[in-house]
Coordinates of C-alpha atoms in Angstrom, one line a residue:
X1 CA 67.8 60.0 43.4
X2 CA 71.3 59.5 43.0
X3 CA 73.2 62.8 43.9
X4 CA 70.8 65.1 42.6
X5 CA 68.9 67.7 43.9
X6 CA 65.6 67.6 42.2
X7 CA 64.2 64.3 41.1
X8 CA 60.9 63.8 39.1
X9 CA 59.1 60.8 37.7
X10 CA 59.8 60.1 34.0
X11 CA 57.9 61.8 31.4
X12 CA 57.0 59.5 28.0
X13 CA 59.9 58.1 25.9
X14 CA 60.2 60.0 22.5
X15 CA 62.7 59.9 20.0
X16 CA 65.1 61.7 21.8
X17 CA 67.0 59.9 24.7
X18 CA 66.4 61.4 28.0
X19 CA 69.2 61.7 31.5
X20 CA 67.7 59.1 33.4
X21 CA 69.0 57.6 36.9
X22 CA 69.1 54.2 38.5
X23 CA 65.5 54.3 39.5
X24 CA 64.1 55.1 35.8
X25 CA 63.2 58.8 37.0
X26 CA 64.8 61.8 34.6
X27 CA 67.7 63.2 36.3
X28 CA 68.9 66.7 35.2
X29 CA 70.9 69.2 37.0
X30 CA 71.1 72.7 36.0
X31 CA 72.0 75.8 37.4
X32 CA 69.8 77.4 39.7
X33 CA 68.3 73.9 40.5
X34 CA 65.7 74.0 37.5
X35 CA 65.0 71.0 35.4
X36 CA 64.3 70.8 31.7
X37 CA 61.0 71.0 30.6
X38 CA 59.2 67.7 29.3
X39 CA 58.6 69.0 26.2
X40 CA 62.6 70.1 24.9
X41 CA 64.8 68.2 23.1
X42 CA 68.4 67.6 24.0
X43 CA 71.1 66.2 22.3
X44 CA 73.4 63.6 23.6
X45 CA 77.1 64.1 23.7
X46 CA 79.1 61.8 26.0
X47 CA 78.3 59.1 28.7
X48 CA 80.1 59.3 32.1
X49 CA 81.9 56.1 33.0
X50 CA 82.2 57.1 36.4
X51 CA 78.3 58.3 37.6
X52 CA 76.1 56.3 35.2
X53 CA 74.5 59.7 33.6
X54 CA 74.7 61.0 30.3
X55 CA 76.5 64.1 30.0
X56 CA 74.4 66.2 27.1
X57 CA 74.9 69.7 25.7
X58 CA 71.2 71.6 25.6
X59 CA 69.8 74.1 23.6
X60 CA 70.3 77.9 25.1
X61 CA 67.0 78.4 24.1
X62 CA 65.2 75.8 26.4
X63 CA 62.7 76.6 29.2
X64 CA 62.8 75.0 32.4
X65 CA 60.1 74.6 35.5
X66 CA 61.0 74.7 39.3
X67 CA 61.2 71.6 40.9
X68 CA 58.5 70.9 43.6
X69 CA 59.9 69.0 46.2
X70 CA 57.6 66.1 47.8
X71 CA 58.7 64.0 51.1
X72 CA 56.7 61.2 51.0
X73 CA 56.7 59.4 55.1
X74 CA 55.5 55.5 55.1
X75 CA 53.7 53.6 58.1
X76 CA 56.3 51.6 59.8
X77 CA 56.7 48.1 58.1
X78 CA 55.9 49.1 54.9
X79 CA 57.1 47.1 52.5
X80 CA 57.0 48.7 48.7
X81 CA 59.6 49.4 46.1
X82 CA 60.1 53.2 46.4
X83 CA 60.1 54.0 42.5
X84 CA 57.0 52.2 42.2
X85 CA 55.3 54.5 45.1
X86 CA 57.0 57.2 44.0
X87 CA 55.5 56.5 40.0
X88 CA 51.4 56.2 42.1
X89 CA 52.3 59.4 44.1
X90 CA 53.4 61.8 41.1
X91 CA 50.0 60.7 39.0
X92 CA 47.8 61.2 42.1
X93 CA 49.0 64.7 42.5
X94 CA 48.9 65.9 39.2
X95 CA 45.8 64.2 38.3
X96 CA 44.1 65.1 41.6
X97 CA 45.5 69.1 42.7
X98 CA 45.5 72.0 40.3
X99 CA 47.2 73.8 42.7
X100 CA 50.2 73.1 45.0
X101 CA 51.4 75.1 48.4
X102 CA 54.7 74.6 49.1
X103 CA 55.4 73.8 52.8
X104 CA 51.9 72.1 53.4
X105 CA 50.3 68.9 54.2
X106 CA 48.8 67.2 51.6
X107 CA 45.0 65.9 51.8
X108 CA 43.2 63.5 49.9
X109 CA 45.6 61.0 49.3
X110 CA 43.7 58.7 51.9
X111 CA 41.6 58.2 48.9
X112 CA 44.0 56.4 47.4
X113 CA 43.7 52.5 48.5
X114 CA 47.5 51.5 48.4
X115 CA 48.8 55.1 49.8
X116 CA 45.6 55.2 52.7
X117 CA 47.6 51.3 53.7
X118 CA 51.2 52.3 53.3
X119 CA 51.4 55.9 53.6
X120 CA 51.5 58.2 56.7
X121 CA 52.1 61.5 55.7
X122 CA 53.1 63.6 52.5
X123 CA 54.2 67.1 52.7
X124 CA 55.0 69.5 49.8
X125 CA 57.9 71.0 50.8
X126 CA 59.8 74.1 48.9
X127 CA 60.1 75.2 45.4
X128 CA 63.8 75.7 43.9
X129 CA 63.0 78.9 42.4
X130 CA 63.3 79.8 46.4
X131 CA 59.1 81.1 46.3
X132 CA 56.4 80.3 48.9
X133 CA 53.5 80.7 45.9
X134 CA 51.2 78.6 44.9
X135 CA 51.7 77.0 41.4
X136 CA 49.8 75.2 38.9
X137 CA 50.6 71.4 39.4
X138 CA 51.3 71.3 35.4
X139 CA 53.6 74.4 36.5
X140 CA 56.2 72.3 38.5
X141 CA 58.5 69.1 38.2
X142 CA 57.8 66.8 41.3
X143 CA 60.6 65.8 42.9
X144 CA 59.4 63.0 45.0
X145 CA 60.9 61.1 47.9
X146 CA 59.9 58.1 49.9
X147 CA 61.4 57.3 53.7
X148 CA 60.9 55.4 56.6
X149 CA 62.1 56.8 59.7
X150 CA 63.4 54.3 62.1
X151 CA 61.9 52.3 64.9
X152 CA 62.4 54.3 67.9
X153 CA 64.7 57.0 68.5
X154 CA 67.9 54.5 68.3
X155 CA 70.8 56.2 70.0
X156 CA 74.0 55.1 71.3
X157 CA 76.8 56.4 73.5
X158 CA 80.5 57.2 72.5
X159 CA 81.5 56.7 76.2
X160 CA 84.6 59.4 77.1
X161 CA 86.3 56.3 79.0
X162 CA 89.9 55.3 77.7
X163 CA 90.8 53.1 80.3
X164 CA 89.1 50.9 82.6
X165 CA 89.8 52.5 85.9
X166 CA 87.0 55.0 84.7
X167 CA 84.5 52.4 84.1
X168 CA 85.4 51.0 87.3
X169 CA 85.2 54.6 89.0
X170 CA 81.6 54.9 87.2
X171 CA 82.9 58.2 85.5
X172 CA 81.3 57.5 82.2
X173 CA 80.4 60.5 80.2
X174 CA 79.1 60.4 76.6
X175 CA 81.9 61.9 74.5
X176 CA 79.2 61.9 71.4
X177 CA 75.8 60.3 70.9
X178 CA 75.4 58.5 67.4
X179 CA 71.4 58.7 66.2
X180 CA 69.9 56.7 63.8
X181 CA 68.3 58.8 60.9
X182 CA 65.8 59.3 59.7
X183 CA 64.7 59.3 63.1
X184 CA 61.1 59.8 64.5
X185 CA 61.7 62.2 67.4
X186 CA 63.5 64.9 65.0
X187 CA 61.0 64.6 61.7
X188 CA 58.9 67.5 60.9
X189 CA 61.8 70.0 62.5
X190 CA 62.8 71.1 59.2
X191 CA 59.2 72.4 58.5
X192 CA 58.5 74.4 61.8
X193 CA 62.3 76.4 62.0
X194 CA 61.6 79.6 60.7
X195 CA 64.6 82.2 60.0
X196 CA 64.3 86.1 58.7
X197 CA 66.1 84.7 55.2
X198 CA 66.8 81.4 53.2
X199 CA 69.2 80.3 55.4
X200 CA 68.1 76.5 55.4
X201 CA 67.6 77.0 51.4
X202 CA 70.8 78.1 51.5
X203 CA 72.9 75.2 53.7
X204 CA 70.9 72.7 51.4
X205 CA 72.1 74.6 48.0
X206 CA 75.6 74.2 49.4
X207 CA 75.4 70.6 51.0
X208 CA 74.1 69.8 47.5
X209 CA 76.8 71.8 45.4
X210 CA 79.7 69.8 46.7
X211 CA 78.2 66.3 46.4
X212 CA 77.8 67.5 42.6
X213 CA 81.5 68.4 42.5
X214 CA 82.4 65.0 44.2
X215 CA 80.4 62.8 41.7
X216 CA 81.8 64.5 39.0
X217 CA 85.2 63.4 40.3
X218 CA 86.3 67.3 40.8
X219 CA 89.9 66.7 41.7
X220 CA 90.1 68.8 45.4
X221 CA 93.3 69.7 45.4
X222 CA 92.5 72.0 43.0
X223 CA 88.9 73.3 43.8
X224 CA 89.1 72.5 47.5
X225 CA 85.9 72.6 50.1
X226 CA 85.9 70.9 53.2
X227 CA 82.2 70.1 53.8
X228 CA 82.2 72.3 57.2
X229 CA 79.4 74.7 58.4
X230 CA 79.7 77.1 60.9
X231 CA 76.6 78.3 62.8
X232 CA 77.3 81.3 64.9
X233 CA 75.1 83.7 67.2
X234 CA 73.1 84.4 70.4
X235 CA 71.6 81.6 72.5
X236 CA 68.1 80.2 71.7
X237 CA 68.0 81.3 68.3
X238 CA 67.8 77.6 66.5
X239 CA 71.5 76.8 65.9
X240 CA 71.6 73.1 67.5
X241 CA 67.7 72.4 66.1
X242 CA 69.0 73.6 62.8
X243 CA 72.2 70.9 62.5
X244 CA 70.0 68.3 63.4
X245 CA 66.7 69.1 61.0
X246 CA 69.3 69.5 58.2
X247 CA 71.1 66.1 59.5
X248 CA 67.4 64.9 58.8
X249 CA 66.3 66.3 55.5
X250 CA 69.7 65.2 54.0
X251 CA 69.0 61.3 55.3
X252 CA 65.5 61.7 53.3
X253 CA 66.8 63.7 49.9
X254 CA 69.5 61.0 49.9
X255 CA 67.9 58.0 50.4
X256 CA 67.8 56.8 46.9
X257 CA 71.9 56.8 47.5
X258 CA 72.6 56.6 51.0
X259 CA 70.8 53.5 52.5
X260 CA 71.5 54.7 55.8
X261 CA 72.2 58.0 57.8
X262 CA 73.9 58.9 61.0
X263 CA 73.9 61.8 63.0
X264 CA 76.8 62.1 65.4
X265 CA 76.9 64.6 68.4
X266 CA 80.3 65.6 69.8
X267 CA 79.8 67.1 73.6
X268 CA 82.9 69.1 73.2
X269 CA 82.6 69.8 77.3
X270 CA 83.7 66.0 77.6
X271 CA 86.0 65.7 75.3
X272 CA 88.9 66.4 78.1
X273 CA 90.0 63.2 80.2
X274 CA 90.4 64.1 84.1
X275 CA 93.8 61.8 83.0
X276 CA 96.7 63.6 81.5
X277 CA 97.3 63.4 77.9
X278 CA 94.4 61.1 77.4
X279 CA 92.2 63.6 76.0
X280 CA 94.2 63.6 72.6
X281 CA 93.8 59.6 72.8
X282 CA 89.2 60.3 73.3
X283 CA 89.5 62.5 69.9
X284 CA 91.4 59.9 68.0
X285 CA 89.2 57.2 69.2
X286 CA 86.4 59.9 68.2
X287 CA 87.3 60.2 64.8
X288 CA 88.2 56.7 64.0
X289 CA 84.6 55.7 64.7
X290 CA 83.3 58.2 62.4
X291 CA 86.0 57.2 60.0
X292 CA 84.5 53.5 60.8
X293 CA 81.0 54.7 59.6
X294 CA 82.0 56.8 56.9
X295 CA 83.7 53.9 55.1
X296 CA 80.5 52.1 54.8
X297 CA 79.7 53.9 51.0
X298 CA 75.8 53.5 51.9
X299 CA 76.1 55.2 54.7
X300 CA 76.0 59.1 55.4
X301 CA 77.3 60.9 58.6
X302 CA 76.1 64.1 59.9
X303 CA 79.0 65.2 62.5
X304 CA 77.9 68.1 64.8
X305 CA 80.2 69.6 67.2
X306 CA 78.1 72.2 69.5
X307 CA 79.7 75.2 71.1
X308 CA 83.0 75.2 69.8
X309 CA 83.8 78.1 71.2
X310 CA 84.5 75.8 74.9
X311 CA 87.2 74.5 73.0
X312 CA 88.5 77.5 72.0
X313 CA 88.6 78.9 75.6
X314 CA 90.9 76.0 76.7
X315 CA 93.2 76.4 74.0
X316 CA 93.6 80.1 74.5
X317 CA 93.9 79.3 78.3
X318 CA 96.5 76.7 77.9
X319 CA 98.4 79.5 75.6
X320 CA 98.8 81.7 78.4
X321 CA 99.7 79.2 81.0
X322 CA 96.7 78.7 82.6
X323 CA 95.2 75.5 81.0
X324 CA 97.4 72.5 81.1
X325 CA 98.9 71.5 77.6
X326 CA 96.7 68.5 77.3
X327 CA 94.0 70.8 76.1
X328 CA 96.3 72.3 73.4
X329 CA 96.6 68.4 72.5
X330 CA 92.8 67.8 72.3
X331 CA 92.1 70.8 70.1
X332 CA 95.1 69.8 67.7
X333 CA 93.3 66.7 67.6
X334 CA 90.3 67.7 67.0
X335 CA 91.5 69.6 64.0
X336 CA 93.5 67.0 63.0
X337 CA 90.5 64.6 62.9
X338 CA 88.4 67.2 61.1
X339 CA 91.3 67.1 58.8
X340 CA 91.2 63.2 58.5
X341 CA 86.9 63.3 57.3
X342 CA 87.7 65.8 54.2
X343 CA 88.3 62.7 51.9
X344 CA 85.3 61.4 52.7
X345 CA 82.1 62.5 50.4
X346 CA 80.2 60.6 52.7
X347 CA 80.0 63.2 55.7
X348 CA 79.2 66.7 56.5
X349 CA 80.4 68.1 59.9
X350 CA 78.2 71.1 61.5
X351 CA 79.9 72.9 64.1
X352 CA 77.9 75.6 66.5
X353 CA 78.9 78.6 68.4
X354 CA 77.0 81.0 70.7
X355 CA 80.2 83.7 70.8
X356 CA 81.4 84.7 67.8
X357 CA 84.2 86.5 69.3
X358 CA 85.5 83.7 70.9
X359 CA 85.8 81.0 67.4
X360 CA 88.8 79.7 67.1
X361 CA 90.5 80.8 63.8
X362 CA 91.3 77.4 63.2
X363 CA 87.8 76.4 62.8
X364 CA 86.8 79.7 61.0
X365 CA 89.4 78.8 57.9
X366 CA 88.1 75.4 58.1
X367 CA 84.3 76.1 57.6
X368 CA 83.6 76.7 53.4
X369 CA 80.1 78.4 54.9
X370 CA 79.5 80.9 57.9
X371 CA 75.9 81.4 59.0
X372 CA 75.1 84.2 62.0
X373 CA 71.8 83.2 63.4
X374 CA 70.3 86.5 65.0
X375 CA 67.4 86.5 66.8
X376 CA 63.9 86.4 64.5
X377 CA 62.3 89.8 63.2
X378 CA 59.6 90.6 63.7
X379 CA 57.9 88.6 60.8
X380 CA 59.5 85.4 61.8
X381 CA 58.0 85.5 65.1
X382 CA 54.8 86.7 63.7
X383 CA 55.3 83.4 61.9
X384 CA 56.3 81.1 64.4
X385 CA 53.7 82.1 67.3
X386 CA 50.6 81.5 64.3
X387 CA 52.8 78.2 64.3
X388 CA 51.9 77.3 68.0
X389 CA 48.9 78.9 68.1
X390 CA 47.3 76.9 64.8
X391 CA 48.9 73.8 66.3
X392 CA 46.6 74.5 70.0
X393 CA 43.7 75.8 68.0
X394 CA 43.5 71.9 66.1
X395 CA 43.9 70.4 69.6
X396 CA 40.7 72.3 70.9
X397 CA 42.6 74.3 73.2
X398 CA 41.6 77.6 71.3
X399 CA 38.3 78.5 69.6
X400 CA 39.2 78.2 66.2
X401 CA 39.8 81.7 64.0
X402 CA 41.6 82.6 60.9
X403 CA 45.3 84.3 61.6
X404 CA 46.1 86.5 58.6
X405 CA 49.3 86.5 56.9
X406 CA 51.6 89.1 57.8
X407 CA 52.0 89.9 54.3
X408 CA 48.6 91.6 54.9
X409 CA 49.0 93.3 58.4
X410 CA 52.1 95.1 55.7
X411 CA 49.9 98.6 56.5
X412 CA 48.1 98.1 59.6
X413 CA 49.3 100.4 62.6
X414 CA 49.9 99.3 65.8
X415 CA 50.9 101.6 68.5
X416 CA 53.1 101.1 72.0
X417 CA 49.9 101.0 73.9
X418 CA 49.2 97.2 74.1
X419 CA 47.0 94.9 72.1
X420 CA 43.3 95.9 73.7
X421 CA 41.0 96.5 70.7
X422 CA 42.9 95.1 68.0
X423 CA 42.1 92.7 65.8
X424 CA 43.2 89.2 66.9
X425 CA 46.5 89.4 64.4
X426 CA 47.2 93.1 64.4
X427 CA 47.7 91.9 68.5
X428 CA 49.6 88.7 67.5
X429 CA 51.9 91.7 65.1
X430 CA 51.6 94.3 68.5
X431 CA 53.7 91.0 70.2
X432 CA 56.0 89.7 67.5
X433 CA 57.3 93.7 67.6
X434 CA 57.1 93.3 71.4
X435 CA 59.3 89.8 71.4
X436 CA 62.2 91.6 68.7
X437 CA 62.3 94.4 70.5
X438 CA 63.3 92.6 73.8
X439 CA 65.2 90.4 71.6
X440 CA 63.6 86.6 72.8
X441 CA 64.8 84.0 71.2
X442 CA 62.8 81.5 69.4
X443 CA 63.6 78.9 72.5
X444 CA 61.4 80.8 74.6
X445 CA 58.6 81.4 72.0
X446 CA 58.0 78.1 71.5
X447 CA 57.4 77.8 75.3
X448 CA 55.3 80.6 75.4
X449 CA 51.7 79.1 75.4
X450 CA 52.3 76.5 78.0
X451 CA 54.0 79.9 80.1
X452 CA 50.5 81.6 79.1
X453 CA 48.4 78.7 80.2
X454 CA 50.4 77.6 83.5
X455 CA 50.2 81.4 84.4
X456 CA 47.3 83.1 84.0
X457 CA 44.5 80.9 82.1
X458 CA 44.8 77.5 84.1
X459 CA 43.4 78.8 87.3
X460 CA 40.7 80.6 85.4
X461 CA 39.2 77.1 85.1
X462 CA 37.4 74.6 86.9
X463 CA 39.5 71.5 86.2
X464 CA 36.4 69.7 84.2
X465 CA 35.8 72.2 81.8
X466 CA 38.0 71.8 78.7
X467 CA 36.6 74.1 76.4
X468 CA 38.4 76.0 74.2
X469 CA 38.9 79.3 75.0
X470 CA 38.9 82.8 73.0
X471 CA 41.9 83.2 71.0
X472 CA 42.0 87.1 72.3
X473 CA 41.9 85.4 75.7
X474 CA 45.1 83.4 75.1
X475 CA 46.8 86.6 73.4
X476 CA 46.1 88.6 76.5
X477 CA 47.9 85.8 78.7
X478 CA 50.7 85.7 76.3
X479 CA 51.4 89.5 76.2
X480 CA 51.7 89.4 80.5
X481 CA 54.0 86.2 80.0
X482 CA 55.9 88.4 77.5
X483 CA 56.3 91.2 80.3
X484 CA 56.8 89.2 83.3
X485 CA 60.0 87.4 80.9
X486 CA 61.3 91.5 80.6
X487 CA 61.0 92.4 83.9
X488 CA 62.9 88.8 84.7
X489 CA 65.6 89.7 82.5
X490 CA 66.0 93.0 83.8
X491 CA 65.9 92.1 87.2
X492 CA 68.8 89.2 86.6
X493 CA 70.7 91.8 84.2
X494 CA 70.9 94.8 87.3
X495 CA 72.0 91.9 89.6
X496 CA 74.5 91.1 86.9
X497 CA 75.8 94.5 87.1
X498 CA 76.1 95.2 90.7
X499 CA 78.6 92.3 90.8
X500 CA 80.1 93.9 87.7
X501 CA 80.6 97.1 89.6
X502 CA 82.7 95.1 92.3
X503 CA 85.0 93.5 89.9
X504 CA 85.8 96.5 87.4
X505 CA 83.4 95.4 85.3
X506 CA 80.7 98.0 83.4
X507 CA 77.6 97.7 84.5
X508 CA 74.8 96.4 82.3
X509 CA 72.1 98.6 81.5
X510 CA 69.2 97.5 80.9
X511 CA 66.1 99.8 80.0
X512 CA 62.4 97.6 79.6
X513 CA 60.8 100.7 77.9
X514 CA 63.0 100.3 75.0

């Protein structure tokens, strides 16, 4: 794959030479993340010394098709070369589907004798053009990609101990947690995080953009960028799943370059030592065993450092006297080690914050991209609770029945009233509206059928019947599950400003009507 973003098999040899990668595939990066058409000619200027490709000059009047990307996952043990698989999967699809639908399983493959033994699951994932359309097979490049995840969820501990009287005491607290990648437990959480805009489009595009720049030996002191994200915004909404699905996709896109990923959690809570002036001595410990990884070339590290903003708060406490001055020590090395990865092309760090207000400026100038991650719209819950309820409707939990897209409920009416006598999605639109409006997060959506179940359907039944039950049923439970959460909140948000009014505090306000 080398550092591309779109791969695809090669098409036949003709007279003209063709950019092809260390795997035989064509390999041609263009804006917009389009590749050349088959069928044009190109004319070759130059041949990097440094990357391998040929460098080329094309014709202004060339055509290009968006890249279909494919993740290809094998049974564990498999033992094939990847271009060769890769070579069987691009012919099966476009001899075999006229049509493709991004962000879908593929079927049929299991036709296939040597994919039905090695292969356990392929999914079409986006387009580059950005759409969700179907398109002709003979429409599309395939950009194919083979992975294994590992064994296991294989995790270690960065133990917060610097000196032996803490193992002694027992006081061991993980500093970070280093995870294996791909890794089982996380795969498929790309595919089910749905946002209001392209935001994961968007962090790939960028992740993507300055790998380009690095291989083509972009000198940084003049173009700078700092391979930082900054995910900022309520609790709940997807900012900690986020880092790590994108940890993941990145391990599989760059498999063909990186051998092996890492994904490497800082717990920012337990980066301060109950011993003076240790703390600074954790972070640089920290940060030399990522620089350890990192120097591995086949190796790429995800760092993600969730809720910065608790470092922040000791900094700003220790700058009015009321934190010691280790903690200004730990946050000045914590910088300082960010500071210490930028060399590195190797590893991306993803920081998180749930107060916006409270990021430290430090890490703000630091971050090339900032990302606010609001609670979904109405649509993306629409989108997420088909999600869960198609996912309990193949598990026989629900009678199976159609859930139409919300593309189509565009005109349909739905009053304040409740969901009795809708349609079974004009109700599932009636509670997506419902869920924005009391702003729930998608933490609590996804929890919302077991709520529905455990609540008000599980008692309904005598424990040997296991029949699936009306989908209108479930949407009934769901809608008193999404009232009883209201009520909670309201309830706990009153409370929250009776103590207010004791302190000076405004009271919050809370009205479940609105």
């Amino acid at each position: 794959m080398g550092l591309a973003m779109h791969e695809f098999p090669p098409p036949p040899r003709s007279s003209k030479e063709k950019l092809v990668n260390g795997t035989g595939h064509v390999e041609d990066q263009v804006p917009g993340g389009l590749t050349p058409s088959h069928s044009m000619d190109m004319d070759i200027v130059a041949e990097s010394s440094t990357s391998g490709r040929i460098i080329h000059e094309m014709d202004v009047n060339e055509t290009y098709l968006p890249v279909l990307h494919v993740e290809v996952r094998l049974r564990p043990g498999s033992n094939i070369q990847s271009g060769h698989l890769r070579q069987i999967v691009s012919s099966y699809i476009q001899s075999n589907h006229d049509i493709l639908v991004p962000e879908t399983l593929l079927e049929g493959w299991e036709d296939v004798d040597i994919l039905q033994r090695r292969v356990d699951r392929i999914w079409i994932a986006e387009r580059s053009d950005g759409s969700s359309l179907p398109i002709p097979s003979s429409d599309v490049e395939l950009g194919v990609y083979i992975y294994t995840p590992t064994l296991g969820v294989q995790t270690e501990d960065f133990g917060a101990d610097t000196e032996d009287r803490d193992e002694e005491e027992g006081d061991h607290v993980p500093a970070a947690t280093v995870k294996e990648l791909p890794a089982p437990d996380i795969d498929g959480l790309w595919d089910n995080l749905i946002y209001s805009d392209d935001l994961k489009e968007r962090l790939l595009r960028y992740i993507f953009a300055t790998m380009r720049f690095a291989d083509a030996g972009i000198d940084s002191n003049v173009i700078s960028w700092n391979r930082m994200v900054l995910l900022h915004g309520p609790p709940g909404t997807g900012k900690t799943s986020l880092c790590r699905a994108l940890a993941q996709k990145l391990s599989i896109r760059l498999s063909e370059t990186y051998f092996r990923g890492k994904l490497v959690e800082i717990n920012s809570h337990s980066l301060f030592s109950k011993w003076f002036s240790e703390s600074g001595k954790l972070v640089q410990k920290l940060f030399t065993t990522v620089e350890d990884m990192a120097s591995d070339q086949e190796t790429f590290v995800v760092v993600m450092i969730d809720e910065v903003e608790s470092l922040t708060a000791a900094r700003a406490g220790a700058m009015t006297g009321n934190e010691p001055s280790d903690a200004v020590r730990v946050v000045n090395a914590l910088l300082t080690g960010l500071d210490r990865l930028k060399p590195y092309k190797n590893i991306l760090v993803m920081t998180t914050s749930n107060i916006a207000g409270a990021i430290d400026p430090a890490f703000v100038d630091r971050a090339d991209i900032k990302e606010f991650v609001d609670y979904p719209p109405p649509q993306a819950v629409y989108m997420i609770l088909s999600a869960c309820l198609t996912e309990i409707m193949g598990k026989g939990l629900v009678q199976r029945q159609d859930i139409a897209p919300w593309a189509s409920l565009a005109g349909s009416r739905i009053n304040g009233a409740g969901a009795s006598g809708m349609s079974p999605s004009a109700t599932l639109k009636h509670l997506a509206i419902q869920c924005h409006k009391y702003t729930l997060a998608g933490r609590f959506l996804r929890r919302l059928p077991v709520l529905s179940y455990a609540r008000y359907l599980a008692a309904t039944l005598p424990p040997s019947d296991h029949r699936p039950l009306p989908l209108s049923t479930w949407l009934s439970a769901m809608e008193r599950v999404i009232q009883d959460e209201q009520r909670s909140r309201t309830v706990i948000a009153e409370a929250e400003g009776h103590r207010g009014d004791k302190t000076g505090i405004t009271k919050v306000k809370v009205d479940a009507e609105n």
